[in-house]
Every structure is written in structure tokens, then in C-alpha cells.
PDB file of C-alpha atoms and ligand atoms in Angstrom:
ATOM      1  CA  MET A   1      23.162 -53.552  16.917  1.00 74.00           C
ATOM      2  CA  VAL A   2      19.940 -54.550  18.640  1.00 84.00           C
ATOM      3  CA  VAL A   3      16.852 -52.826  17.276  1.00 93.00           C
ATOM      4  CA  ASP A   4      13.587 -52.880  19.227  1.00 95.00           C
ATOM      5  CA  ILE A   5      10.729 -54.037  17.016  1.00 94.00           C
ATOM      6  CA  LYS A   6       8.611 -51.254  18.568  1.00 94.00           C
ATOM      7  CA  GLU A   7      10.624 -48.761  16.478  1.00 95.00           C
ATOM      8  CA  TYR A   8       8.646 -50.077  13.505  1.00 96.00           C
ATOM      9  CA  ASP A   9       5.253 -49.585  15.153  1.00 93.00           C
ATOM     10  CA  LEU A  10       2.895 -47.043  13.681  1.00 91.00           C
ATOM     11  CA  ASP A  11      -0.317 -46.019  15.379  1.00 87.00           C
ATOM     12  CA  ARG A  12      -2.638 -46.167  12.404  1.00 88.00           C
ATOM     13  CA  GLU A  13      -5.864 -48.022  11.762  1.00 91.00           C
ATOM     14  CA  ILE A  14      -5.412 -51.218   9.765  1.00 93.00           C
ATOM     15  CA  THR A  15      -8.219 -51.911   7.312  1.00 93.00           C
ATOM     16  CA  TRP A  16      -7.406 -55.507   6.334  1.00 97.00           C
ATOM     17  CA  CYS A  17     -10.200 -58.024   6.953  1.00 97.00           C
ATOM     18  CA  PRO A  18     -10.005 -60.259  10.034  1.00 97.00           C
ATOM     19  CA  GLY A  19      -8.052 -63.396   9.112  1.00 97.00           C
ATOM     20  CA  CYS A  20      -6.151 -61.735   6.240  1.00 98.00           C
ATOM     21  CA  GLY A  21      -2.701 -63.249   5.606  1.00 98.00           C
ATOM     22  CA  ASN A  22      -1.197 -59.757   5.484  1.00 98.00           C
ATOM     23  CA  PHE A  23      -1.166 -59.534   9.292  1.00 97.00           C
ATOM     24  CA  ALA A  24       1.233 -62.467   9.602  1.00 98.00           C
ATOM     25  CA  ILE A  25       3.440 -61.204   6.770  1.00 98.00           C
ATOM     26  CA  LEU A  26       3.675 -57.739   8.355  1.00 97.00           C
ATOM     27  CA  ASP A  27       4.578 -59.270  11.689  1.00 97.00           C
ATOM     28  CA  VAL A  28       7.313 -61.422  10.141  1.00 98.00           C
ATOM     29  CA  LEU A  29       8.700 -58.498   8.154  1.00 97.00           C
ATOM     30  CA  LYS A  30       8.987 -56.202  11.180  1.00 97.00           C
ATOM     31  CA  ASN A  31      10.567 -58.994  13.218  1.00 97.00           C
ATOM     32  CA  SER A  32      13.054 -59.857  10.488  1.00 97.00           C
ATOM     33  CA  LEU A  33      14.160 -56.263   9.934  1.00 97.00           C
ATOM     34  CA  ALA A  34      14.576 -55.562  13.653  1.00 97.00           C
ATOM     35  CA  GLY A  35      16.234 -58.965  14.123  1.00 96.00           C
ATOM     36  CA  MET A  36      18.788 -58.072  11.461  1.00 96.00           C
ATOM     37  CA  GLY A  37      19.647 -54.899  13.403  1.00 96.00           C
ATOM     38  CA  LEU A  38      18.127 -52.620  10.775  1.00 96.00           C
ATOM     39  CA  SER A  39      16.516 -49.395  11.991  1.00 96.00           C
ATOM     40  CA  PRO A  40      13.483 -47.984  10.167  1.00 96.00           C
ATOM     41  CA  HIS A  41      15.536 -45.199   8.521  1.00 93.00           C
ATOM     42  CA  GLN A  42      17.768 -47.817   6.860  1.00 94.00           C
ATOM     43  CA  VAL A  43      14.852 -49.445   5.041  1.00 96.00           C
ATOM     44  CA  LEU A  44      12.805 -48.339   2.043  1.00 96.00           C
ATOM     45  CA  VAL A  45       9.531 -50.008   1.135  1.00 98.00           C
ATOM     46  CA  VAL A  46       8.263 -49.424  -2.400  1.00 98.00           C
ATOM     47  CA  ALA A  47       4.663 -50.622  -2.385  1.00 98.00           C
ATOM     48  CA  GLY A  48       2.187 -51.206  -5.186  1.00 97.00           C
ATOM     49  CA  ILE A  49      -1.581 -50.778  -5.164  1.00 97.00           C
ATOM     50  CA  GLY A  50      -3.811 -53.350  -3.508  1.00 98.00           C
ATOM     51  CA  GLN A  51      -4.290 -54.799  -0.036  1.00 98.00           C
ATOM     52  CA  ALA A  52      -0.695 -56.044  -0.162  1.00 98.00           C
ATOM     53  CA  GLY A  53       0.429 -52.588  -1.251  1.00 96.00           C
ATOM     54  CA  LYS A  54      -0.941 -51.164   2.000  1.00 96.00           C
ATOM     55  CA  MET A  55       1.910 -52.880   3.841  1.00 94.00           C
ATOM     56  CA  GLY A  56       4.024 -49.760   3.609  1.00 91.00           C
ATOM     57  CA  GLN A  57       1.391 -47.728   5.417  1.00 92.00           C
ATOM     58  CA  HIS A  58       1.318 -50.053   8.380  1.00 93.00           C
ATOM     59  CA  PHE A  59       4.802 -49.847   9.745  1.00 93.00           C
ATOM     60  CA  ARG A  60       7.186 -47.002  10.362  1.00 95.00           C
ATOM     61  CA  THR A  61       9.860 -46.785   7.687  1.00 95.00           C
ATOM     62  CA  ASN A  62      10.654 -44.940   4.458  1.00 94.00           C
ATOM     63  CA  THR A  63       7.822 -45.654   2.054  1.00 95.00           C
ATOM     64  CA  LEU A  64       6.976 -44.929  -1.553  1.00 96.00           C
ATOM     65  CA  HIS A  65       3.423 -45.919  -2.442  1.00 96.00           C
ATOM     66  CA  VAL A  66       3.366 -45.915  -6.220  1.00 97.00           C
ATOM     67  CA  LEU A  67       1.077 -46.621  -9.168  1.00 97.00           C
ATOM     68  CA  HIS A  68      -0.462 -50.060  -9.678  1.00 97.00           C
ATOM     69  CA  GLY A  69       2.145 -52.449 -11.086  1.00 97.00           C
ATOM     70  CA  ARG A  70       4.889 -49.810 -11.147  1.00 98.00           C
ATOM     71  CA  LEU A  71       6.764 -50.612  -7.967  1.00 98.00           C
ATOM     72  CA  LEU A  72       9.735 -52.272  -9.662  1.00 98.00           C
ATOM     73  CA  PRO A  73      10.714 -49.344 -11.935  1.00 98.00           C
ATOM     74  CA  VAL A  74      10.582 -47.034  -8.908  1.00 97.00           C
ATOM     75  CA  ALA A  75      12.552 -49.508  -6.798  1.00 97.00           C
ATOM     76  CA  THR A  76      15.111 -49.757  -9.619  1.00 96.00           C
ATOM     77  CA  GLY A  77      15.623 -45.989  -9.560  1.00 94.00           C
ATOM     78  CA  ALA A  78      15.737 -45.886  -5.768  1.00 94.00           C
ATOM     79  CA  SER A  79      18.339 -48.634  -5.668  1.00 93.00           C
ATOM     80  CA  LEU A  80      20.652 -46.585  -7.895  1.00 91.00           C
ATOM     81  CA  VAL A  81      20.119 -43.387  -5.931  1.00 87.00           C
ATOM     82  CA  HIS A  82      20.067 -44.550  -2.327  1.00 74.00           C
ATOM     83  CA  ASN A  83      23.038 -46.709  -1.742  1.00 72.00           C
ATOM     84  CA  GLY A  84      22.969 -48.385   1.640  1.00 83.00           C
ATOM     85  CA  LEU A  85      19.199 -48.571   2.031  1.00 91.00           C
ATOM     86  CA  LYS A  86      17.646 -52.029   2.235  1.00 95.00           C
ATOM     87  CA  ILE A  87      14.998 -51.835  -0.463  1.00 97.00           C
ATOM     88  CA  LEU A  88      11.882 -53.964  -0.368  1.00 98.00           C
ATOM     89  CA  ALA A  89       9.306 -53.970  -3.133  1.00 98.00           C
ATOM     90  CA  ILE A  90       5.942 -55.243  -1.876  1.00 98.00           C
ATOM     91  CA  GLY A  91       2.759 -55.885  -3.844  1.00 98.00           C
ATOM     92  CA  GLY A  92       0.099 -58.393  -4.768  1.00 98.00           C
ATOM     93  CA  ASP A  93      -0.227 -61.024  -7.484  1.00 98.00           C
ATOM     94  CA  GLY A  94      -2.386 -58.739  -9.620  1.00 98.00           C
ATOM     95  CA  ASP A  95       0.014 -55.847  -9.171  1.00 98.00           C
ATOM     96  CA  GLY A  96       3.126 -57.890  -9.917  1.00 98.00           C
ATOM     97  CA  TYR A  97       2.050 -60.544 -12.423  1.00 98.00           C
ATOM     98  CA  ALA A  98      -0.620 -58.630 -14.404  1.00 98.00           C
ATOM     99  CA  GLU A  99      -0.180 -54.847 -14.430  1.00 97.00           C
ATOM    100  CA  GLY A 100       3.523 -55.035 -13.552  1.00 97.00           C
ATOM    101  CA  GLY A 101       4.407 -58.280 -15.326  1.00 97.00           C
ATOM    102  CA  ASN A 102       6.635 -56.629 -17.903  1.00 97.00           C
ATOM    103  CA  HIS A 103       8.656 -54.865 -15.196  1.00 98.00           C
ATOM    104  CA  LEU A 104       9.208 -58.129 -13.352  1.00 98.00           C
ATOM    105  CA  ILE A 105      10.982 -59.622 -16.358  1.00 97.00           C
ATOM    106  CA  HIS A 106      13.440 -56.755 -16.546  1.00 97.00           C
ATOM    107  CA  ALA A 107      13.958 -56.376 -12.793  1.00 98.00           C
ATOM    108  CA  ALA A 108      15.035 -60.018 -12.711  1.00 98.00           C
ATOM    109  CA  ARG A 109      17.212 -59.684 -15.808  1.00 96.00           C
ATOM    110  CA  ARG A 110      18.877 -56.529 -14.482  1.00 96.00           C
ATOM    111  CA  ASN A 111      19.362 -58.121 -11.079  1.00 97.00           C
ATOM    112  CA  ILE A 112      18.274 -54.949  -9.280  1.00 97.00           C
ATOM    113  CA  ASP A 113      19.393 -54.720  -5.644  1.00 95.00           C
ATOM    114  CA  VAL A 114      15.900 -55.221  -4.289  1.00 97.00           C
ATOM    115  CA  THR A 115      13.985 -57.894  -2.361  1.00 98.00           C
ATOM    116  CA  TYR A 116      10.573 -58.344  -3.977  1.00 98.00           C
ATOM    117  CA  MET A 117       7.720 -59.840  -1.954  1.00 98.00           C
ATOM    118  CA  VAL A 118       4.582 -60.826  -3.860  1.00 98.00           C
ATOM    119  CA  HIS A 119       1.602 -61.498  -1.591  1.00 98.00           C
ATOM    120  CA  ASN A 120      -0.041 -64.139  -3.721  1.00 98.00           C
ATOM    121  CA  ASN A 121      -3.652 -64.625  -2.625  1.00 98.00           C
ATOM    122  CA  MET A 122      -4.499 -65.731  -6.175  1.00 98.00           C
ATOM    123  CA  ILE A 123      -7.129 -63.002  -6.512  1.00 98.00           C
ATOM    124  CA  TYR A 124      -7.590 -59.235  -6.840  1.00 98.00           C
ATOM    125  CA  GLY A 125      -8.366 -58.569  -3.176  1.00 98.00           C
ATOM    126  CA  LEU A 126      -8.734 -54.789  -2.967  1.00 98.00           C
ATOM    127  CA  THR A 127     -11.159 -54.581  -5.876  1.00 98.00           C
ATOM    128  CA  LYS A 128     -13.268 -57.403  -4.410  1.00 97.00           C
ATOM    129  CA  GLY A 129     -12.312 -60.679  -5.940  1.00 98.00           C
ATOM    130  CA  GLN A 130     -11.739 -60.550  -9.708  1.00 98.00           C
ATOM    131  CA  ALA A 131      -9.516 -63.249 -11.223  1.00 98.00           C
ATOM    132  CA  SER A 132      -5.772 -62.519 -11.203  1.00 98.00           C
ATOM    133  CA  PRO A 133      -3.036 -64.199 -13.285  1.00 98.00           C
ATOM    134  CA  THR A 134      -2.533 -66.808 -10.554  1.00 98.00           C
ATOM    135  CA  SER A 135      -6.245 -67.603 -10.071  1.00 98.00           C
ATOM    136  CA  GLU A 136      -6.877 -71.292 -10.600  1.00 97.00           C
ATOM    137  CA  HIS A 137      -8.615 -72.852 -13.542  1.00 97.00           C
ATOM    138  CA  SER A 138     -12.425 -73.081 -13.013  1.00 97.00           C
ATOM    139  CA  ILE A 139     -12.596 -70.679 -10.057  1.00 98.00           C
ATOM    140  CA  LYS A 140     -15.744 -68.538 -10.182  1.00 97.00           C
ATOM    141  CA  THR A 141     -15.163 -64.820  -9.675  1.00 97.00           C
ATOM    142  CA  PRO A 142     -17.032 -61.654 -10.747  1.00 97.00           C
ATOM    143  CA  THR A 143     -14.941 -61.589 -13.963  1.00 97.00           C
ATOM    144  CA  THR A 144     -15.151 -65.366 -14.537  1.00 98.00           C
ATOM    145  CA  PRO A 145     -18.768 -66.171 -13.602  1.00 98.00           C
ATOM    146  CA  GLN A 146     -18.695 -69.406 -15.647  1.00 98.00           C
ATOM    147  CA  GLY A 147     -15.394 -70.414 -14.050  1.00 98.00           C
ATOM    148  CA  ASN A 148     -11.908 -69.255 -15.007  1.00 98.00           C
ATOM    149  CA  PRO A 149     -11.119 -70.654 -18.477  1.00 98.00           C
ATOM    150  CA  LEU A 150      -7.365 -70.090 -17.996  1.00 98.00           C
ATOM    151  CA  GLU A 151      -4.662 -71.967 -16.103  1.00 97.00           C
ATOM    152  CA  GLY A 152      -2.904 -69.972 -13.399  1.00 97.00           C
ATOM    153  CA  LEU A 153       0.524 -68.513 -14.120  1.00 97.00           C
ATOM    154  CA  ASN A 154       3.467 -70.293 -12.470  1.00 98.00           C
ATOM    155  CA  PRO A 155       5.620 -67.463 -11.085  1.00 98.00           C
ATOM    156  CA  ILE A 156       8.329 -69.778  -9.756  1.00 98.00           C
ATOM    157  CA  SER A 157       8.916 -71.380 -13.167  1.00 98.00           C
ATOM    158  CA  MET A 158       8.898 -67.956 -14.758  1.00 98.00           C
ATOM    159  CA  LEU A 159      11.514 -66.539 -12.396  1.00 98.00           C
ATOM    160  CA  LEU A 160      13.666 -69.663 -12.698  1.00 98.00           C
ATOM    161  CA  GLY A 161      13.432 -69.277 -16.470  1.00 97.00           C
ATOM    162  CA  LEU A 162      14.715 -65.732 -16.083  1.00 96.00           C
ATOM    163  CA  LYS A 163      17.560 -67.083 -13.942  1.00 94.00           C
ATOM    164  CA  ALA A 164      16.772 -64.677 -11.141  1.00 97.00           C
ATOM    165  CA  GLY A 165      19.498 -64.893  -8.492  1.00 97.00           C
ATOM    166  CA  PHE A 166      17.205 -65.899  -5.631  1.00 98.00           C
ATOM    167  CA  VAL A 167      13.814 -67.558  -6.116  1.00 98.00           C
ATOM    168  CA  ALA A 168      11.660 -68.656  -3.189  1.00 98.00           C
ATOM    169  CA  ARG A 169       8.096 -69.430  -2.212  1.00 98.00           C
ATOM    170  CA  SER A 170       6.674 -69.257   1.289  1.00 98.00           C
ATOM    171  CA  PHE A 171       3.303 -69.245   3.004  1.00 98.00           C
ATOM    172  CA  ALA A 172       1.778 -66.638   5.316  1.00 98.00           C
ATOM    173  CA  GLY A 173       0.857 -69.524   7.641  1.00 98.00           C
ATOM    174  CA  ASP A 174       4.498 -70.500   8.193  1.00 98.00           C
ATOM    175  CA  LYS A 175       6.059 -67.517   9.919  1.00 98.00           C
ATOM    176  CA  GLU A 176       9.252 -69.336  10.799  1.00 98.00           C
ATOM    177  CA  GLN A 177      10.005 -70.314   7.198  1.00 98.00           C
ATOM    178  CA  LEU A 178       9.021 -66.908   5.847  1.00 98.00           C
ATOM    179  CA  GLY A 179      11.275 -65.131   8.374  1.00 98.00           C
ATOM    180  CA  ALA A 180      14.248 -67.346   7.525  1.00 98.00           C
ATOM    181  CA  ILE A 181      13.766 -66.824   3.752  1.00 98.00           C
ATOM    182  CA  LEU A 182      13.292 -63.074   4.146  1.00 98.00           C
ATOM    183  CA  LYS A 183      16.499 -62.677   6.127  1.00 97.00           C
ATOM    184  CA  LYS A 184      18.445 -64.620   3.502  1.00 97.00           C
ATOM    185  CA  ALA A 185      16.913 -62.560   0.721  1.00 98.00           C
ATOM    186  CA  LEU A 186      17.715 -59.270   2.437  1.00 96.00           C
ATOM    187  CA  GLN A 187      21.302 -60.255   3.077  1.00 94.00           C
ATOM    188  CA  LYS A 188      22.148 -61.049  -0.508  1.00 91.00           C
ATOM    189  CA  PRO A 189      22.981 -58.422  -3.113  1.00 89.00           C
ATOM    190  CA  GLY A 190      20.961 -58.350  -6.340  1.00 95.00           C
ATOM    191  CA  PHE A 191      17.364 -59.348  -6.976  1.00 98.00           C
ATOM    192  CA  ALA A 192      15.631 -61.651  -4.520  1.00 98.00           C
ATOM    193  CA  PHE A 193      12.132 -62.864  -5.321  1.00 98.00           C
ATOM    194  CA  ILE A 194       9.677 -64.344  -2.806  1.00 98.00           C
ATOM    195  CA  ASP A 195       6.194 -65.463  -3.815  1.00 98.00           C
ATOM    196  CA  ILE A 196       4.186 -65.661  -0.587  1.00 98.00           C
ATOM    197  CA  LEU A 197       1.040 -67.779  -0.676  1.00 98.00           C
ATOM    198  CA  GLN A 198      -1.613 -66.034   1.315  1.00 98.00           C
ATOM    199  CA  GLN A 199      -5.235 -66.636   2.186  1.00 98.00           C
ATOM    200  CA  CYS A 200      -7.867 -64.019   1.335  1.00 98.00           C
ATOM    201  CA  PRO A 201     -10.800 -65.065   3.546  1.00 98.00           C
ATOM    202  CA  SER A 202     -13.160 -62.498   1.999  1.00 98.00           C
ATOM    203  CA  PHE A 203     -12.658 -63.051  -1.729  1.00 98.00           C
ATOM    204  CA  ASN A 204     -10.924 -66.369  -2.352  1.00 98.00           C
ATOM    205  CA  LYS A 205     -13.087 -69.113  -0.890  1.00 97.00           C
ATOM    206  CA  VAL A 206     -11.189 -71.872  -2.720  1.00 97.00           C
ATOM    207  CA  ASN A 207      -7.546 -71.342  -1.777  1.00 98.00           C
ATOM    208  CA  THR A 208      -8.156 -70.883   1.925  1.00 98.00           C
ATOM    209  CA  PHE A 209      -5.717 -70.963   4.838  1.00 98.00           C
ATOM    210  CA  ARG A 210      -6.575 -74.627   5.394  1.00 98.00           C
ATOM    211  CA  TRP A 211      -6.264 -75.420   1.664  1.00 98.00           C
ATOM    212  CA  PHE A 212      -2.692 -74.099   1.667  1.00 98.00           C
ATOM    213  CA  LYS A 213      -1.817 -75.556   5.075  1.00 98.00           C
ATOM    214  CA  GLU A 214      -2.799 -79.079   3.969  1.00 98.00           C
ATOM    215  CA  ARG A 215      -0.628 -78.884   0.854  1.00 98.00           C
ATOM    216  CA  VAL A 216       2.578 -76.935   1.562  1.00 98.00           C
ATOM    217  CA  TYR A 217       5.848 -78.666   2.391  1.00 98.00           C
ATOM    218  CA  ASP A 218       9.423 -77.393   2.693  1.00 98.00           C
ATOM    219  CA  ILE A 219      11.689 -78.531  -0.162  1.00 98.00           C
ATOM    220  CA  ASN A 220      14.877 -77.554   1.677  1.00 98.00           C
ATOM    221  CA  GLU A 221      13.907 -79.644   4.695  1.00 98.00           C
ATOM    222  CA  GLU A 222      13.440 -82.517   2.245  1.00 97.00           C
ATOM    223  CA  GLY A 223      16.970 -82.048   0.940  1.00 98.00           C
ATOM    224  CA  HIS A 224      16.601 -79.748  -2.100  1.00 98.00           C
ATOM    225  CA  ASP A 225      19.912 -78.012  -2.796  1.00 98.00           C
ATOM    226  CA  PRO A 226      19.134 -74.424  -3.931  1.00 98.00           C
ATOM    227  CA  SER A 227      22.124 -74.385  -6.292  1.00 98.00           C
ATOM    228  CA  ASP A 228      20.490 -77.159  -8.370  1.00 98.00           C
ATOM    229  CA  LEU A 229      18.559 -75.248 -11.055  1.00 97.00           C
ATOM    230  CA  GLU A 230      17.326 -78.350 -12.908  1.00 97.00           C
ATOM    231  CA  GLN A 231      15.853 -79.858  -9.770  1.00 98.00           C
ATOM    232  CA  ALA A 232      14.350 -76.447  -8.954  1.00 98.00           C
ATOM    233  CA  PHE A 233      12.549 -76.501 -12.322  1.00 98.00           C
ATOM    234  CA  ARG A 234      11.226 -79.987 -11.655  1.00 98.00           C
ATOM    235  CA  LEU A 235       9.936 -79.013  -8.209  1.00 98.00           C
ATOM    236  CA  ALA A 236       8.359 -75.832  -9.577  1.00 98.00           C
ATOM    237  CA  GLN A 237       6.049 -77.937 -11.779  1.00 98.00           C
ATOM    238  CA  GLN A 238       4.365 -79.414  -8.733  1.00 98.00           C
ATOM    239  CA  TRP A 239       1.051 -77.814  -7.775  1.00 97.00           C
ATOM    240  CA  GLY A 240      -2.039 -79.501  -6.381  1.00 95.00           C
ATOM    241  CA  GLU A 241      -2.089 -82.161  -3.689  1.00 96.00           C
ATOM    242  CA  LYS A 242       1.378 -81.020  -2.698  1.00 98.00           C
ATOM    243  CA  ILE A 243       2.742 -77.484  -3.013  1.00 98.00           C
ATOM    244  CA  PRO A 244       6.503 -77.023  -2.648  1.00 98.00           C
ATOM    245  CA  THR A 245       7.783 -74.038  -0.637  1.00 98.00           C
ATOM    246  CA  GLY A 246      11.271 -72.924   0.356  1.00 98.00           C
ATOM    247  CA  ILE A 247      14.299 -71.656  -1.582  1.00 98.00           C
ATOM    248  CA  PHE A 248      14.118 -73.098  -5.079  1.00 98.00           C
ATOM    249  CA  PHE A 249      17.222 -71.414  -6.425  1.00 98.00           C
ATOM    250  CA  GLU A 250      20.080 -69.352  -5.119  1.00 98.00           C
ATOM    251  CA  ASP A 251      22.734 -68.607  -7.729  1.00 96.00           C
ATOM    252  CA  PRO A 252      25.996 -70.246  -6.611  1.00 95.00           C
ATOM    253  CA  GLU A 253      27.851 -67.742  -8.785  1.00 94.00           C
ATOM    254  CA  PRO A 254      26.006 -64.472  -8.114  1.00 92.00           C
ATOM    255  CA  LYS A 255      26.091 -61.947 -10.928  1.00 93.00           C
ATOM    256  CA  PRO A 256      26.781 -58.283 -10.180  1.00 93.00           C
ATOM    257  CA  GLY A 257      23.746 -56.336  -9.007  1.00 93.00           C
ATOM    258  CA  PHE A 258      22.322 -53.596 -11.253  1.00 94.00           C
ATOM    259  CA  ARG A 259      24.100 -50.821  -9.324  1.00 90.00           C
ATOM    260  CA  GLU A 260      27.472 -52.453  -9.880  1.00 91.00           C
ATOM    261  CA  ALA A 261      26.666 -53.192 -13.527  1.00 91.00           C
ATOM    262  CA  VAL A 262      25.588 -49.600 -14.222  1.00 88.00           C
ATOM    263  CA  LEU A 263      27.795 -47.547 -11.901  1.00 86.00           C
ATOM    264  CA  GLY A 264      30.788 -49.861 -12.010  1.00 87.00           C
ATOM    265  CA  ASP A 265      30.924 -50.265  -8.233  1.00 85.00           C
ATOM    266  CA  LYS A 266      28.395 -51.869  -5.921  1.00 81.00           C
ATOM    267  CA  ASP A 267      29.115 -49.266  -3.224  1.00 80.00           C
ATOM    268  CA  ARG A 268      28.644 -46.279  -5.492  1.00 79.00           C
ATOM    269  CA  SER A 269      25.350 -44.465  -5.711  1.00 78.00           C
ATOM    270  CA  ILE A 270      24.099 -41.499  -7.677  1.00 77.00           C
ATOM    271  CA  THR A 271      23.808 -39.390  -4.506  1.00 71.00           C
ATOM    272  CA  GLY A 272      27.016 -40.581  -2.838  1.00 56.00           C
ATOM    273  CA  PRO A 273      27.210 -42.887   0.142  1.00 51.00           C
ATOM    274  CA  GLU A 274      25.974 -40.467   2.802  1.00 62.00           C
ATOM    275  CA  LEU A 275      22.279 -39.934   3.333  1.00 60.00           C
ATOM    276  CA  ASN A 276      21.519 -36.351   4.250  1.00 69.00           C
ATOM    277  CA  PRO A 277      17.856 -35.874   5.086  1.00 68.00           C
ATOM    278  CA  LEU A 278      18.349 -32.101   5.373  1.00 74.00           C
ATOM    279  CA  ALA A 279      19.419 -31.801   1.741  1.00 74.00           C
ATOM    280  CA  ILE A 280      15.800 -32.219   0.681  1.00 75.00           C
ATOM    281  CA  LYS A 281      14.997 -28.891   2.360  1.00 80.00           C
ATOM    282  CA  GLU A 282      17.309 -27.031  -0.007  1.00 80.00           C
ATOM    283  CA  ILE A 283      15.865 -28.828  -3.032  1.00 77.00           C
ATOM    284  CA  MET A 284      12.316 -28.068  -1.897  1.00 79.00           C
ATOM    285  CA  GLU A 285      13.106 -24.395  -1.368  1.00 84.00           C
ATOM    286  CA  GLU A 286      14.714 -24.189  -4.799  1.00 84.00           C
ATOM    287  CA  HIS A 287      11.568 -25.521  -6.474  1.00 80.00           C
ATOM    288  CA  LEU A 288       8.745 -24.071  -4.388  1.00 75.00           C
TER     289      LEU A 288
HETATM  290  C1  TPP B   1      -3.762 -48.874 -13.565  1.00 84.15           C
HETATM  291  C2  TPP B   1      -4.746 -49.425 -12.591  1.00 84.15           C
HETATM  292  N1  TPP B   1      -5.559 -50.437 -12.975  1.00 84.15           N
HETATM  293  C3  TPP B   1      -6.448 -50.949 -12.106  1.00 84.15           C
HETATM  294  C4  TPP B   1      -6.555 -50.450 -10.840  1.00 84.15           C
HETATM  295  C5  TPP B   1      -7.589 -51.012  -9.908  1.00 84.15           C
HETATM  296  N2  TPP B   1      -6.966 -51.921  -8.938  1.00 84.15           N
HETATM  297  C6  TPP B   1      -6.596 -51.485  -7.708  1.00 84.15           C
HETATM  298  S1  TPP B   1      -5.967 -52.722  -6.776  1.00 84.15           S
HETATM  299  C7  TPP B   1      -6.218 -53.850  -8.022  1.00 84.15           C
HETATM  300  C8  TPP B   1      -5.884 -55.310  -7.869  1.00 84.15           C
HETATM  301  C9  TPP B   1      -5.200 -55.666  -6.610  1.00 84.15           C
HETATM  302  O1  TPP B   1      -4.916 -57.044  -6.585  1.00 84.15           O
HETATM  303  P1  TPP B   1      -3.520 -57.562  -6.075  1.00 84.15           P
HETATM  304  O2  TPP B   1      -2.410 -56.841  -6.713  1.00 84.15           O
HETATM  305  O3  TPP B   1      -3.519 -59.041  -6.220  1.00 84.15           O
HETATM  306  O4  TPP B   1      -3.517 -57.112  -4.525  1.00 84.15           O
HETATM  307  P2  TPP B   1      -4.430 -57.615  -3.317  1.00 84.15           P
HETATM  308  O5  TPP B   1      -5.469 -56.552  -3.096  1.00 84.15           O
HETATM  309  O6  TPP B   1      -5.030 -58.940  -3.694  1.00 84.15           O
HETATM  310  O7  TPP B   1      -3.473 -57.708  -2.167  1.00 84.15           O
HETATM  311  C10 TPP B   1      -6.780 -53.257  -9.147  1.00 84.15           C
HETATM  312  C11 TPP B   1      -7.115 -53.980 -10.384  1.00 84.15           C
HETATM  313  C12 TPP B   1      -5.699 -49.403 -10.469  1.00 84.15           C
HETATM  314  N3  TPP B   1      -5.701 -48.879  -9.224  1.00 84.15           N
HETATM  315  N4  TPP B   1      -4.806 -48.889 -11.346  1.00 84.15           N
HETATM  316 MG1   MG B   2      -4.016 -60.476  -4.811  1.00 84.15          MG
END
């Protein structure tokens, strides 16, 4: 089925700064969903708190905007209840790797049927530039005025260590690559993780659009086979003059998703296969 991208449009003011990487990511996401023939009612976005978390407010679809760092537990529940919905969890590096870091471990281990996009601008954007877990060593921020004494977390290594079923990195400045990775992630059952490098022109003056652009290269174009976990680990160590992007790992023997593991059948859901938007009316009346 052909879906017009305009179905996803929402007439609402966008408050991201000019030049923010979120604009490109939003554009790619809407294009990918429409391109896959998905209508807005077939998609659920569970968004965290932060500039990245505002994604869900800026296009027309089902959205749950939840507490900081708590998008994965909510997405886990939603994936058991709403069979058939394409579920996207979307948040920032602070949201996902700091406040929500514990949930990420278990979402990957459980292999929840969710595609998780982390907009990694290597800074706390919404709260005006404090250091996040991925902020680089030495970077000066309001919380690290002498320079960050810590090394940045390596999310790709972490997710490979957890043997997540699909582990990728992309860049907001490469819409073609991001679109191709997103479509792959959305098509596969189980947990799909995409770390998206993203410039924050207002609060990260070190890792700028140009900084990323000069360093990123596509590992799959250079012949990396995503079923090769050992090579994926080796590539994940690289960070600096060259930054690898692309699909690091895709499990050649996918494990059952969380729904199948818990409910015994990947097509079963707690509510049954049919979505009935009117049913909520009855529930509301019962409780109001
Ligand atoms: C429990 C809790 N702690 C702290 C905050 C304050 N807070 C809001 S957004 C944010 C960080 C956002 O950074 P990130 O997740 O990287 O998203 P970005 O704005 O960079 O896209 C923080 C610390 C909060 N809302 N709730
Ligand atoms: Mg951030």
C-alpha cells in the first residue's frame, strides 16, 4: 500500500534550534514509515524527555511521551499489549545511556519487539549543555568546567556485548544511510538498536556537523559482514580520526522476540490481534 508522507504531517510549532540534527532525523523517519506503507495509526512512538524526546510531538502518529529515561519499560509493556503496531522508542543519549541505562540492558536481553533510536548529540541538549555519558574526555560543559575527566561511553560495544539482535550506528547528516538502516530495523522482529550521531549546534561546539562529517564512513560499504560479531567488536573500538557507521551486527540466528518468549506466540498479544479504538470509551466511562 502506498502511504502519502503528508499523512504524518502535524501543524505544530517546532522549537528545535536552527541547524539541529533532529530535523533530518524526523524527515528520514517520516519518509521511511510512509515508504514502508505504514499509516500513522499502525505506528507507536514512545518518546523520552529531551530535545530528541520531542520527536513524537512533531509528527502525526500514536505517541506516548513518558518520564525521563523510562521509555523502554513503557515500550516493553506496549509491545506485549499492542500486537501489530510498529513500536519505536526515541530518546537522547542522556535519556538512554544515563537515566535509562539500566532499562537498556534488559530491553536488549529480553529482545523486546521495538526499534530504539538514540539521538546521540553527546550532550544534554534540552537542559542546556551538561555532560552526558557519551560526552568526550576533556570537553568543557557547565558540569565539567575544568574539562570532562571521564571517557565517553561506547554504546556500540555495550550493545554488542549484550548480543542485541541488531546493532547499528548512523549519522543525521547521512539521510540515505539512516533511512536504509531504519527500514531494516523496522522490518525485523525483536530489539533493533540505532545510535544516531547528531550535531547540537547550540550546546556541543566540539562534535559539530563538520566534525562528524569529516570522520564517518560506512563499514558495510567497505565490506563488513553484519553476521561477524568479532569483527563488529573490533570496528566498534574505533573512534577518533575515523568513526565507523552502518550495521555492526545482525544476528544470523535471530532469537524469539519478548512477546513470543512471554506469550508463547509472536502473533499473540494481551489485547488480542484486533485494535479497537472505541473500546477505550467503555473503559473511560467505567472509571470516570
Ligand atoms: C528524572 C529527571 N531527571 C532530570 C531531568 C532533567 N532533564 C530533562 S531533559 C534532560 C537531558 C536531556 O538530554 P538527552 O537525553 O541527551 O536529550 P537531548 O535534549 O540532548 O536531545 C535532563 C537531565 C528530568 N526531566 N527528569
Ligand atoms: Mg543529548
